[in-house]
Amino acid sequence: MPRNPRGRSPRIVFIEPAETQVRMLSPAQTAVLDSTLNVIAADPAAVKPHATASALRDYQHDGVRVIFYATALGSILIVTYVEVD
């Protein structure tokens, strides 16, 4: 999953269930999620594959969990699940 060929960070899109989860976060949790998404966008290929679905990536760190997959060229990351403690 390389970065976008133009060297830009990938665009991040939330599908409906993840979008609903994000709307329920507090401002502090949203700030933590934003930082996490920046880390993921910097190198999505470094995130370990999900245990049951190899196309998905599962990022877990410091009370944040984000499950996502990337388009073929890595220019879009599609977030399917968000959890912030």
Tab-separated table of C-alpha atoms in Angstrom:
chain	number	residue	atom	x	y	z
A	1	MET	CA	0.000	0.000	0.000
A	2	PRO	CA	2.269	2.789	-1.125
A	3	ARG	CA	1.528	6.423	-0.599
A	4	ASN	CA	-0.281	8.248	-3.326
A	5	PRO	CA	2.009	8.406	-6.400
A	6	ARG	CA	2.017	12.190	-6.200
A	7	GLY	CA	3.510	12.028	-2.700
A	8	ARG	CA	0.398	13.302	-0.947
A	9	SER	CA	-1.191	11.683	2.070
A	10	PRO	CA	-4.174	9.523	1.227
A	11	ARG	CA	-7.686	10.881	1.533
A	12	ILE	CA	-9.560	9.384	4.500
A	13	VAL	CA	-13.223	8.421	4.081
A	14	PHE	CA	-15.561	6.991	6.724
A	15	ILE	CA	-18.323	4.553	5.841
A	16	GLU	CA	-21.643	5.040	7.642
A	17	PRO	CA	-21.091	2.940	10.803
A	18	ALA	CA	-17.692	4.557	11.419
A	19	GLU	CA	-19.127	7.999	10.678
A	20	THR	CA	-21.774	7.431	13.355
A	21	GLN	CA	-19.086	6.337	15.811
A	22	VAL	CA	-17.079	9.510	15.128
A	23	ARG	CA	-20.128	11.752	15.683
A	24	MET	CA	-20.490	10.284	19.183
A	25	LEU	CA	-16.912	11.154	20.237
A	26	SER	CA	-16.097	14.009	22.593
A	27	PRO	CA	-13.879	16.855	21.314
A	28	ALA	CA	-10.905	15.372	23.212
A	29	GLN	CA	-11.492	11.941	21.689
A	30	THR	CA	-11.818	13.509	18.237
A	31	ALA	CA	-8.431	15.203	18.684
A	32	VAL	CA	-6.848	11.855	19.614
A	33	LEU	CA	-8.479	10.215	16.597
A	34	ASP	CA	-7.183	12.970	14.290
A	35	SER	CA	-3.631	12.373	15.504
A	36	THR	CA	-4.058	8.638	15.010
A	37	LEU	CA	-5.371	9.096	11.477
A	38	ASN	CA	-2.321	11.226	10.639
A	39	VAL	CA	-0.050	8.402	11.821
A	40	ILE	CA	-1.978	5.861	9.763
A	41	ALA	CA	-1.973	8.083	6.661
A	42	ALA	CA	1.799	8.530	6.893
A	43	ASP	CA	2.363	4.788	6.325
A	44	PRO	CA	-0.782	2.659	5.974
A	45	ALA	CA	1.252	-0.362	4.872
A	46	ALA	CA	2.929	-0.481	8.285
A	47	VAL	CA	-0.407	-1.249	9.975
A	48	LYS	CA	-0.928	-4.942	10.655
A	49	PRO	CA	-3.565	-6.868	8.709
A	50	HIS	CA	-6.853	-7.602	10.486
A	51	ALA	CA	-6.980	-11.066	12.060
A	52	THR	CA	-9.976	-12.329	10.091
A	53	ALA	CA	-10.014	-10.265	6.893
A	54	SER	CA	-6.713	-9.834	5.093
A	55	ALA	CA	-7.895	-6.825	3.042
A	56	LEU	CA	-8.538	-4.877	6.245
A	57	ARG	CA	-5.892	-3.212	8.394
A	58	ASP	CA	-6.301	-2.989	12.184
A	59	TYR	CA	-4.507	-0.155	14.012
A	60	GLN	CA	-4.569	-0.255	17.829
A	61	HIS	CA	-2.565	2.080	20.033
A	62	ASP	CA	-3.147	3.917	23.333
A	63	GLY	CA	-6.887	3.252	23.539
A	64	VAL	CA	-7.601	3.961	19.873
A	65	ARG	CA	-8.642	1.344	17.348
A	66	VAL	CA	-9.199	2.037	13.662
A	67	ILE	CA	-10.051	-0.629	11.111
A	68	PHE	CA	-9.676	0.403	7.490
A	69	TYR	CA	-8.748	-0.681	3.996
A	70	ALA	CA	-6.998	1.164	1.198
A	71	THR	CA	-7.790	1.525	-2.472
A	72	ALA	CA	-5.475	-0.209	-4.939
A	73	LEU	CA	-3.196	2.805	-5.369
A	74	GLY	CA	-3.373	3.750	-1.705
A	75	SER	CA	-4.813	7.180	-2.474
A	76	ILE	CA	-7.938	6.617	-0.349
A	77	LEU	CA	-8.235	4.985	3.071
A	78	ILE	CA	-11.732	3.762	3.879
A	79	VAL	CA	-12.400	3.599	7.625
A	80	THR	CA	-14.897	0.928	8.646
A	81	TYR	CA	-14.613	1.019	12.452
A	82	VAL	CA	-13.489	3.551	15.066
A	83	GLU	CA	-13.069	3.145	18.820
A	84	VAL	CA	-11.535	5.713	21.173
A	85	ASP	CA	-11.361	5.222	24.951
